[in-house]
Structures are given as C-alpha cells and as structure tokens.
Short mmCIF file of C-alpha atoms and ligand atoms in Angstrom, two decimals:
data_model
loop_
_atom_site.label_atom_id
_atom_site.label_comp_id
_atom_site.label_asym_id
_atom_site.label_seq_id
_atom_site.Cartn_x
_atom_site.Cartn_y
_atom_site.Cartn_z
CA MET J 1 25.79 27.53 -6.34
CA ASN J 2 23.36 26.81 -3.48
CA SER J 3 21.89 23.34 -3.19
CA LYS J 4 18.50 24.39 -4.59
CA LYS J 5 20.04 25.81 -7.78
CA LYS J 6 22.37 22.83 -8.00
CA PHE J 7 19.40 20.50 -7.70
CA ALA J 8 17.64 21.96 -10.75
CA ALA J 9 20.87 22.07 -12.77
CA LEU J 10 21.72 18.42 -12.04
CA LEU J 11 18.19 17.34 -12.79
CA LEU J 12 18.14 19.11 -16.16
CA GLN J 13 21.52 17.66 -17.00
CA TRP J 14 20.25 14.17 -16.15
CA ASN J 15 17.27 14.84 -18.37
CA GLU J 16 19.52 15.96 -21.24
CA GLU J 17 21.60 12.81 -21.10
CA GLU J 18 20.31 9.35 -21.84
CA ASN J 19 17.50 9.39 -19.35
CA ARG J 20 14.48 10.74 -21.20
CA ARG J 21 11.57 8.32 -21.28
CA GLU J 22 9.89 8.66 -24.64
CA MET J 23 6.14 8.89 -24.22
CA PRO J 24 3.48 10.02 -26.67
CA TRP J 25 2.51 13.00 -24.47
CA LYS J 26 6.09 14.27 -23.95
CA GLY J 27 6.68 17.66 -25.49
CA GLU J 28 2.96 17.88 -26.22
CA LYS J 29 1.62 21.45 -26.42
CA ASN J 30 -2.03 20.67 -27.02
CA PRO J 31 -3.73 21.24 -23.61
CA TYR J 32 -6.45 18.70 -24.43
CA TYR J 33 -3.95 15.86 -24.90
CA ILE J 34 -1.96 16.92 -21.84
CA TRP J 35 -5.13 17.01 -19.75
CA LEU J 36 -6.21 13.61 -21.09
CA SER J 37 -2.84 12.01 -20.27
CA GLU J 38 -2.68 13.58 -16.82
CA ILE J 39 -6.17 12.44 -15.81
CA ILE J 40 -5.51 8.93 -17.14
CA LEU J 41 -2.16 8.69 -15.36
CA GLN J 42 -3.43 9.78 -11.94
CA GLN J 43 -3.16 6.77 -9.61
CA THR J 44 -2.18 4.63 -12.60
CA ARG J 45 1.13 3.22 -13.76
CA VAL J 46 2.41 4.55 -17.09
CA GLU J 47 2.43 1.06 -18.66
CA GLN J 48 -1.21 0.58 -17.70
CA GLY J 49 -2.36 4.07 -18.72
CA LEU J 50 -0.56 4.30 -22.06
CA PRO J 51 -2.95 2.12 -24.12
CA TYR J 52 -5.94 3.97 -22.62
CA PHE J 53 -4.41 7.32 -23.59
CA LEU J 54 -3.90 6.13 -27.17
CA ARG J 55 -7.43 4.74 -27.37
CA PHE J 56 -9.03 7.93 -26.02
CA LYS J 57 -6.93 10.09 -28.32
CA GLU J 58 -7.93 8.03 -31.33
CA LYS J 59 -11.63 7.85 -30.47
CA TYR J 60 -11.92 11.47 -29.29
CA PRO J 61 -9.29 13.49 -31.17
CA SER J 62 -10.59 16.80 -29.78
CA VAL J 63 -12.38 18.02 -26.69
CA LYS J 64 -15.47 18.46 -28.88
CA HIS J 65 -15.49 14.76 -29.80
CA LEU J 66 -15.29 13.83 -26.12
CA ALA J 67 -17.98 16.35 -25.17
CA LEU J 68 -20.39 14.86 -27.71
CA ALA J 69 -19.77 11.24 -26.66
CA LYS J 70 -22.34 9.23 -24.69
CA GLU J 71 -21.50 8.65 -21.02
CA ASP J 72 -21.85 4.86 -21.33
CA GLU J 73 -19.38 4.85 -24.22
CA VAL J 74 -16.80 6.87 -22.24
CA MET J 75 -17.19 4.59 -19.22
CA ARG J 76 -16.82 1.53 -21.43
CA LEU J 77 -13.56 2.86 -22.87
CA TRP J 78 -12.33 3.60 -19.33
CA GLN J 79 -13.23 0.11 -18.06
CA GLY J 80 -10.37 -1.54 -16.19
CA LEU J 81 -8.56 1.68 -15.23
CA GLY J 82 -10.34 2.09 -11.88
CA TYR J 83 -11.14 5.32 -10.00
CA TYR J 84 -14.13 5.84 -12.26
CA SER J 85 -14.92 9.32 -10.96
CA ARG J 86 -12.00 10.44 -13.15
CA ALA J 87 -13.86 9.28 -16.26
CA ARG J 88 -17.07 11.02 -15.22
CA ASN J 89 -15.19 14.25 -14.44
CA LEU J 90 -13.32 13.98 -17.74
CA HIS J 91 -16.59 13.78 -19.64
CA GLU J 92 -18.29 16.54 -17.62
CA THR J 93 -15.31 18.86 -18.05
CA ALA J 94 -15.17 18.25 -21.79
CA LYS J 95 -18.86 19.22 -22.01
CA ASN J 96 -18.22 22.30 -19.89
CA ILE J 97 -15.28 23.42 -22.06
CA GLN J 98 -17.30 22.86 -25.20
CA GLN J 99 -20.37 24.72 -23.93
CA ASN J 100 -18.88 27.50 -21.80
CA TYR J 101 -15.36 28.05 -23.15
CA LYS J 102 -16.11 27.66 -26.89
CA GLY J 103 -14.09 24.46 -26.87
CA ILE J 104 -10.87 26.23 -25.81
CA PHE J 105 -8.96 25.35 -22.65
CA PRO J 106 -8.21 28.16 -20.15
CA ASN J 107 -4.52 29.10 -20.57
CA THR J 108 -3.54 29.85 -16.95
CA PHE J 109 -3.08 27.81 -13.79
CA ASP J 110 -5.88 29.74 -12.03
CA GLY J 111 -8.25 29.38 -14.97
CA LEU J 112 -7.56 25.66 -15.33
CA LYS J 113 -8.19 25.07 -11.63
CA LYS J 114 -11.81 26.13 -12.09
CA LEU J 115 -12.43 23.00 -14.16
CA ARG J 116 -13.95 20.00 -12.43
CA GLY J 117 -11.45 17.24 -11.67
CA VAL J 118 -8.49 19.58 -12.22
CA GLY J 119 -6.54 20.11 -9.00
CA ASP J 120 -3.25 21.89 -8.36
CA TYR J 121 -1.17 19.14 -9.89
CA THR J 122 -3.06 18.80 -13.18
CA ALA J 123 -3.44 22.58 -13.55
CA ALA J 124 0.32 23.05 -13.04
CA ALA J 125 1.10 20.31 -15.55
CA ILE J 126 -1.15 21.77 -18.27
CA ALA J 127 -0.14 25.39 -17.54
CA SER J 128 3.58 24.62 -17.67
CA PHE J 129 3.58 22.09 -20.54
CA ALA J 130 1.14 23.87 -22.85
CA PHE J 131 1.62 27.53 -21.90
CA SER J 132 5.10 27.59 -20.25
CA GLU J 133 3.69 29.07 -17.04
CA LYS J 134 6.23 29.04 -14.20
CA LYS J 135 4.28 26.66 -12.03
CA ALA J 136 5.84 23.64 -10.31
CA VAL J 137 4.00 20.32 -10.34
CA VAL J 138 3.68 18.50 -7.03
CA ASP J 139 2.72 14.84 -7.17
CA GLY J 140 3.86 11.73 -5.30
CA ASN J 141 7.05 11.45 -7.35
CA VAL J 142 7.99 15.09 -6.77
CA ILE J 143 7.29 14.86 -3.03
CA ARG J 144 9.46 11.75 -2.74
CA VAL J 145 12.39 13.33 -4.56
CA LEU J 146 12.19 16.64 -2.65
CA SER J 147 11.75 15.03 0.77
CA ARG J 148 14.79 12.81 0.24
CA VAL J 149 17.13 15.27 -1.46
CA PHE J 150 16.39 18.10 1.01
CA GLY J 151 15.69 15.88 4.03
CA VAL J 152 12.16 17.26 4.61
CA GLU J 153 10.63 15.36 7.51
CA THR J 154 7.27 17.14 7.65
CA ALA J 155 4.43 14.73 6.81
CA PHE J 156 3.20 15.41 3.30
CA ASP J 157 -0.43 14.48 4.07
CA ILE J 158 -1.10 17.25 6.60
CA THR J 159 -1.83 20.91 5.77
CA GLU J 160 1.56 22.13 6.95
CA GLY J 161 3.39 19.54 4.86
CA LYS J 162 1.32 20.23 1.76
CA LYS J 163 2.23 23.91 2.02
CA GLU J 164 5.89 23.23 2.66
CA PHE J 165 6.26 20.89 -0.31
CA ALA J 166 4.36 23.25 -2.62
CA GLN J 167 6.64 26.11 -1.60
CA LEU J 168 9.84 24.11 -1.93
CA ALA J 169 8.77 22.73 -5.32
CA GLN J 170 8.15 26.29 -6.54
CA GLU J 171 11.52 27.50 -5.18
CA VAL J 172 13.55 24.84 -6.97
CA LEU J 173 11.64 25.13 -10.27
CA ASP J 174 13.83 26.16 -13.17
CA GLU J 175 11.92 29.23 -14.31
CA LYS J 176 13.59 29.33 -17.72
CA ASN J 177 12.40 25.81 -18.57
CA PRO J 178 9.31 25.08 -16.47
CA ALA J 179 7.94 22.46 -18.88
CA ILE J 180 11.19 20.52 -19.25
CA TYR J 181 11.98 20.81 -15.55
CA ASN J 182 8.53 19.56 -14.46
CA GLN J 183 8.73 16.60 -16.81
CA ALA J 184 12.27 15.84 -15.63
CA ILE J 185 11.48 15.73 -11.92
CA MET J 186 8.47 13.49 -12.48
CA ASP J 187 10.53 11.13 -14.66
CA PHE J 188 13.34 11.15 -12.14
CA GLY J 189 10.95 10.13 -9.34
CA GLY J 190 9.45 7.45 -11.58
CA THR J 191 12.73 5.85 -12.68
CA VAL J 192 15.62 6.67 -10.30
CA CYS J 193 14.32 7.86 -6.93
CA VAL J 194 11.65 5.15 -6.80
CA PRO J 195 9.83 4.22 -3.52
CA PRO J 196 11.67 1.09 -2.42
CA ASN J 197 15.22 0.49 -3.66
CA PRO J 198 16.03 3.84 -5.27
CA LYS J 199 19.03 3.73 -7.60
CA CYS J 200 21.30 5.82 -5.38
CA GLU J 201 24.53 4.41 -6.82
CA VAL J 202 23.83 5.84 -10.27
CA CYS J 203 21.87 8.88 -9.05
CA PRO J 204 23.28 12.23 -10.18
CA LEU J 205 21.97 13.83 -6.98
CA ASN J 206 23.63 11.40 -4.55
CA LYS J 207 26.28 13.94 -3.52
CA ILE J 208 23.70 16.48 -2.34
CA CYS J 209 21.01 14.07 -1.12
CA VAL J 210 20.35 14.49 2.62
CA ALA J 211 18.43 11.20 2.99
CA LYS J 212 21.33 9.30 1.44
CA LYS J 213 23.79 10.96 3.80
CA GLU J 214 21.65 10.48 6.90
CA GLY J 215 20.30 7.02 6.10
CA THR J 216 16.64 8.13 6.08
CA ILE J 217 15.70 6.97 2.58
CA ASP J 218 13.37 4.24 3.87
CA VAL J 219 11.33 6.59 6.07
CA LEU J 220 11.00 9.51 3.64
CA PRO J 221 8.63 10.87 2.51
CA TYR J 222 6.86 10.74 5.85
CA ARG J 223 3.13 10.06 6.00
CA GLU J 224 1.12 10.78 9.15
CA LYS J 225 -2.35 9.43 8.57
CA LYS J 226 -2.87 5.73 8.43
CA THR J 227 -5.37 4.60 5.83
CA LYS J 228 -8.40 2.90 7.36
CA ILE J 229 -9.70 0.02 5.31
CA ARG J 230 -13.45 -0.53 5.17
CA ASN J 231 -14.73 -4.06 4.57
CA ARG J 232 -17.79 -4.34 2.32
CA TYR J 233 -19.61 -7.54 1.36
CA PHE J 234 -21.09 -7.48 -2.15
CA ASN J 235 -23.46 -10.40 -2.72
CA TYR J 236 -24.34 -10.45 -6.38
CA LEU J 237 -27.34 -12.34 -7.71
CA VAL J 238 -26.99 -14.14 -11.00
CA ILE J 239 -30.55 -14.42 -12.32
CA LYS J 240 -30.79 -15.36 -15.96
CA ASN J 241 -32.37 -17.55 -18.58
CA GLU J 242 -30.93 -18.62 -21.93
CA LYS J 243 -31.01 -15.15 -23.41
CA GLU J 244 -31.47 -12.57 -20.69
CA ILE J 245 -29.95 -11.55 -17.39
CA PHE J 246 -30.80 -9.03 -14.65
CA ILE J 247 -28.48 -6.02 -14.60
CA GLN J 248 -28.54 -2.64 -12.87
CA LYS J 249 -26.66 0.63 -13.14
CA ARG J 250 -24.83 2.10 -10.14
CA THR J 251 -26.13 5.60 -9.66
CA ASP J 252 -25.21 6.57 -6.08
CA SER J 253 -22.15 8.60 -5.12
CA ASP J 254 -20.06 5.57 -4.41
CA ILE J 255 -17.40 3.47 -6.10
CA TRP J 256 -18.12 2.52 -9.71
CA LYS J 257 -20.81 5.15 -10.23
CA SER J 258 -22.32 4.87 -13.74
CA LEU J 259 -21.01 1.33 -14.22
CA TYR J 260 -23.25 -1.72 -14.52
CA GLU J 261 -23.49 -4.66 -12.12
CA LEU J 262 -25.69 -7.62 -11.25
CA PRO J 263 -28.47 -7.12 -8.66
CA LEU J 264 -26.64 -6.47 -5.41
CA ILE J 265 -27.29 -7.15 -1.76
CA GLU J 266 -24.61 -5.33 0.21
CA THR J 267 -24.04 -6.42 3.81
CA GLU J 268 -21.66 -5.46 6.60
CA LYS J 269 -20.83 -9.08 7.38
CA PRO J 270 -20.64 -12.21 5.25
CA LEU J 271 -24.08 -13.45 4.27
CA THR J 272 -24.13 -17.07 5.36
CA LYS J 273 -26.88 -18.35 7.66
CA ASN J 274 -29.33 -15.62 6.75
CA LEU J 275 -29.02 -16.03 3.04
CA LYS J 276 -32.45 -17.56 2.35
CA ASN J 277 -34.32 -14.99 4.46
CA THR J 278 -32.38 -12.10 3.03
CA LEU J 279 -33.20 -13.28 -0.49
CA LEU J 280 -36.88 -13.63 0.39
CA LYS J 281 -36.96 -10.04 1.59
CA PHE J 282 -34.97 -8.74 -1.35
CA LEU J 283 -36.86 -10.55 -4.10
CA LYS J 284 -40.29 -10.37 -2.43
CA THR J 285 -41.14 -13.81 -3.76
CA GLU J 286 -40.62 -17.45 -2.89
CA ASP J 287 -40.21 -18.41 -6.51
CA PHE J 288 -36.45 -19.05 -6.46
CA LYS J 289 -33.94 -21.76 -5.67
CA ILE J 290 -30.33 -21.22 -4.71
CA GLU J 291 -28.38 -23.17 -7.28
CA SER J 292 -24.87 -22.35 -6.14
CA SER J 293 -22.78 -19.75 -4.42
CA SER J 294 -19.26 -18.87 -5.55
CA LYS J 295 -16.20 -18.74 -3.34
CA GLU J 296 -15.38 -15.34 -1.95
CA ILE J 297 -13.36 -13.14 -4.30
CA ILE J 298 -11.53 -10.17 -2.83
CA GLN J 299 -10.75 -6.91 -4.58
CA LEU J 300 -8.66 -4.28 -2.83
CA LEU J 301 -9.32 -0.63 -3.54
CA SER J 302 -7.40 2.24 -1.98
CA HIS J 303 -9.58 2.46 1.16
CA GLN J 304 -11.88 -0.49 0.78
CA LYS J 305 -11.75 -4.25 0.72
CA ILE J 306 -14.59 -5.65 -1.35
CA HIS J 307 -15.67 -9.24 -0.65
CA PHE J 308 -17.54 -10.54 -3.68
CA ARG J 309 -19.86 -13.51 -3.75
CA PHE J 310 -21.90 -14.53 -6.76
CA ILE J 311 -25.10 -16.39 -5.96
CA HIS J 312 -26.80 -18.27 -8.79
CA LEU J 313 -30.56 -18.42 -8.49
CA VAL J 314 -33.03 -20.43 -10.49
CA VAL J 315 -36.34 -18.69 -11.00
CA LYS J 316 -39.34 -20.31 -12.67
CA ASP J 317 -40.74 -17.19 -14.24
CA ILE J 318 -37.93 -14.67 -14.70
CA ARG J 319 -40.22 -12.17 -16.44
CA ALA J 320 -42.56 -12.04 -13.46
CA LEU J 321 -39.71 -11.02 -11.17
CA GLN J 322 -39.53 -7.34 -10.18
CA ILE J 323 -36.20 -6.20 -8.77
CA GLU J 324 -35.97 -2.59 -7.75
CA LYS J 325 -33.42 -0.74 -9.94
CA ALA J 326 -32.60 -3.84 -12.03
CA ARG J 327 -33.85 -4.77 -15.48
CA LEU J 328 -33.52 -7.67 -17.86
CA VAL J 329 -31.05 -7.19 -20.69
CA LYS J 330 -29.98 -9.45 -23.52
CA ILE J 331 -26.89 -11.45 -22.56
CA LYS J 332 -25.24 -10.58 -25.85
CA ALA J 333 -25.63 -6.86 -25.02
CA LEU J 334 -23.45 -7.24 -21.88
CA ALA J 335 -20.30 -6.69 -23.92
CA GLN J 336 -21.41 -3.10 -24.61
CA LEU J 337 -21.63 -2.18 -20.92
CA ALA J 338 -18.92 -0.80 -18.65
CA LEU J 339 -18.52 -3.20 -15.75
CA PRO J 340 -16.29 -3.22 -12.65
CA LYS J 341 -13.24 -5.43 -13.17
CA THR J 342 -14.27 -8.35 -10.94
CA ILE J 343 -17.77 -8.57 -12.41
CA HIS J 344 -16.33 -8.40 -15.92
CA LEU J 345 -13.96 -11.25 -15.10
CA PHE J 346 -16.71 -13.33 -13.50
CA LEU J 347 -19.06 -12.95 -16.47
CA PHE J 348 -16.20 -13.67 -18.85
CA GLU J 349 -15.33 -16.88 -17.02
CA LYS J 350 -18.98 -17.94 -17.17
CA SER J 351 -18.90 -17.35 -20.95
CA LEU J 352 -21.46 -14.60 -20.64
CA LEU J 353 -19.16 -12.04 -22.26
S1 LIG M 1 20.54 9.51 -3.77
FE1 LIG M 1 18.98 7.97 -3.70
S2 LIG M 1 17.42 8.79 -2.34
FE2 LIG M 1 18.74 10.49 -2.93
S3 LIG M 1 17.74 11.39 -4.70
FE3 LIG M 1 19.19 9.92 -5.48
S4 LIG M 1 18.00 8.04 -5.72
FE4 LIG M 1 16.83 9.40 -4.39
#
C-alpha cells in the first residue's frame, strides 16, 4: 500500500476507534445545520462556537426562520463571536436561499460556492457531509496534518502552496467515505496533530510521518507572509444623562459593521495633548467638560491592535447636542443592541447594561 492510501486507512481506523469527538453537527445531513456550524466554527474554537450553534439552531430552526429574522437580532445573537462579517453573510445568504432557491440549498460543491460567504472549504464540507460528494476539505487543521505527514515544505499562504495542498488533499481523500474521512482528518488535526506539542507518541501516523522522522514538526506547516499589525486608536465618548446615552451604528466596510458603539473619534496616534481641541471640533460646541478618561484598553484582532479609551463628558444640555451619525437612546435599551466585546464589557462594568 503506498503512503497516501495508508494515510487514509490509518486515519479512518483511528476514527473508528475511541477517538471520535461527539458534536451535535457530527453525522448531520441537513445542509442548513452543516452550513451554520461551519460558518460559526470558522476562526473559532469548538468550545466557544458550540453554544452559539445551539442557540442559532434553536432560534432559527430552518433557513427560512433565519431569512426572516431582523439583522439587529442576528447580530445580537452573534455578539462575542467576532469576525462579524460572517454573521452578515450568514443572514444575506439565508435570504438569498429563501428568495432565489425556494429555501433549498444547492446540492453540489460548485453550486454551493456561488453562495456569499461560502468558500472552497465550506462548500466541500457541506457537499461531502450532506450529499456525499467526493470533495476534500482543506482548512488549517488539514494543511497542518498533510504538511507534516508528507513533509510538504511549500508555504500554504501563496498561490502555489494553496494549489499543492488542495491537490494533495483530494488525492488522499477516501472516495468511498468522503464525509467520514473529511470529519476524521479535521478531528485528527484538532486533537492529535495540534500546532504546538502534537501527540506524536500516541499518533497512529507516527511511522509514516515525514516531519517526525526529519525533525521538522516545529516549522511545518510553513507560512511565508508575515502578518502586519495596524494600530488604531478608538476614543469613545461617553455622553449620557440619567436615562439616555449617545450611541451610533457602524455602517462602513470595516470591523464590527452593523454593530453599535459610542460616538467615536478614531486617531492614528494616542489622543493626549490635543484632546480638548479635537473634542471642540468634533462636538461643534463648547458646552462640555471632560469628567474623566479611562486607562487604555487593548483588544487584539487578527491584523489590528485596537487601543480603546473611554472619555466621560458632562454636557449641560444633552438634547441640544448634535453628533453626526449618533443618536440618543434609552440606557435600558442598550441590552438589546449588538455591541463589540470591549464596549459591552465597559458598559457592563459601568452598570449601564
Ligand atoms: S507523528 Fe506527530 S507530527 Fe506526525 S502526524 Fe502524528 S502527531 Fe502529527
């Protein structure tokens, strides 16, 4: 048996034995639930995504329910999961399936790929799990396992590497059991061949694993591009009275689109000396006093470092204040709005939520 055939056989055997992770979406044939779980689990750990999957499934038991939901409600349910464009795409795609596909998911890889937010990986997962199409999934777990077992040193984040991994994944796919095989390799990458400290001693592939033999486990899979981190300074204004507070919705194509936030002054550097003047320009009035300014709070996103500062202002006549984009809302209505994590935490700590 060549090493590629052996690989699939050993993997399926591992899957058969005690190593299956029970998850509510395992063995699922309903493409809507598979799609939901796959979108939720992108860039998210299983433990974190699981409660969200259960909540979405309960609230929107069919694609029709999701299609008819209000955007704010979907965003609110997604709050805390991050990468909010996934939630917007999820909602848009549900509406598209309901309106243009009579509520029925396409049943092929190519058809699924036409849906917004559905890339190669998600299309392969749905096509193989729901319709047994012979299509290999390629995600971070799969790339890690393949690069180590077969000693592939091509960087996975360049065009050549993407092609090579896609081809290799397809070659080693067990065509008789595409659904079980795809699930097995993802589970294997998530539990045995993990990024640091893989469990090589108990690994059923350790006899054929090139990285183990050549001592290259720590450098594989190889990534070429370094991620550049952009620093952004978000100065949030807390302007409120007993009952109301200024809030705005993020509408630009940027992080947290469709979520709510406090009035924001974004700067490229920390706002320190120029604070008073910047506020004068922003508020177009002198009727304010700076009551306090919080310590800097940092939130790391995949390519961005957000420096938060919350500035409390006292304004004599809050109703006379006009802030472009922002509006006054009742403080008790804040709990209904989807908010970025750090703002949610801040408002919660100030007993405003
Ligand atoms: S031997 Fe180690 S590096 Fe190789 S596949 Fe198994 S766990 Fe991964």
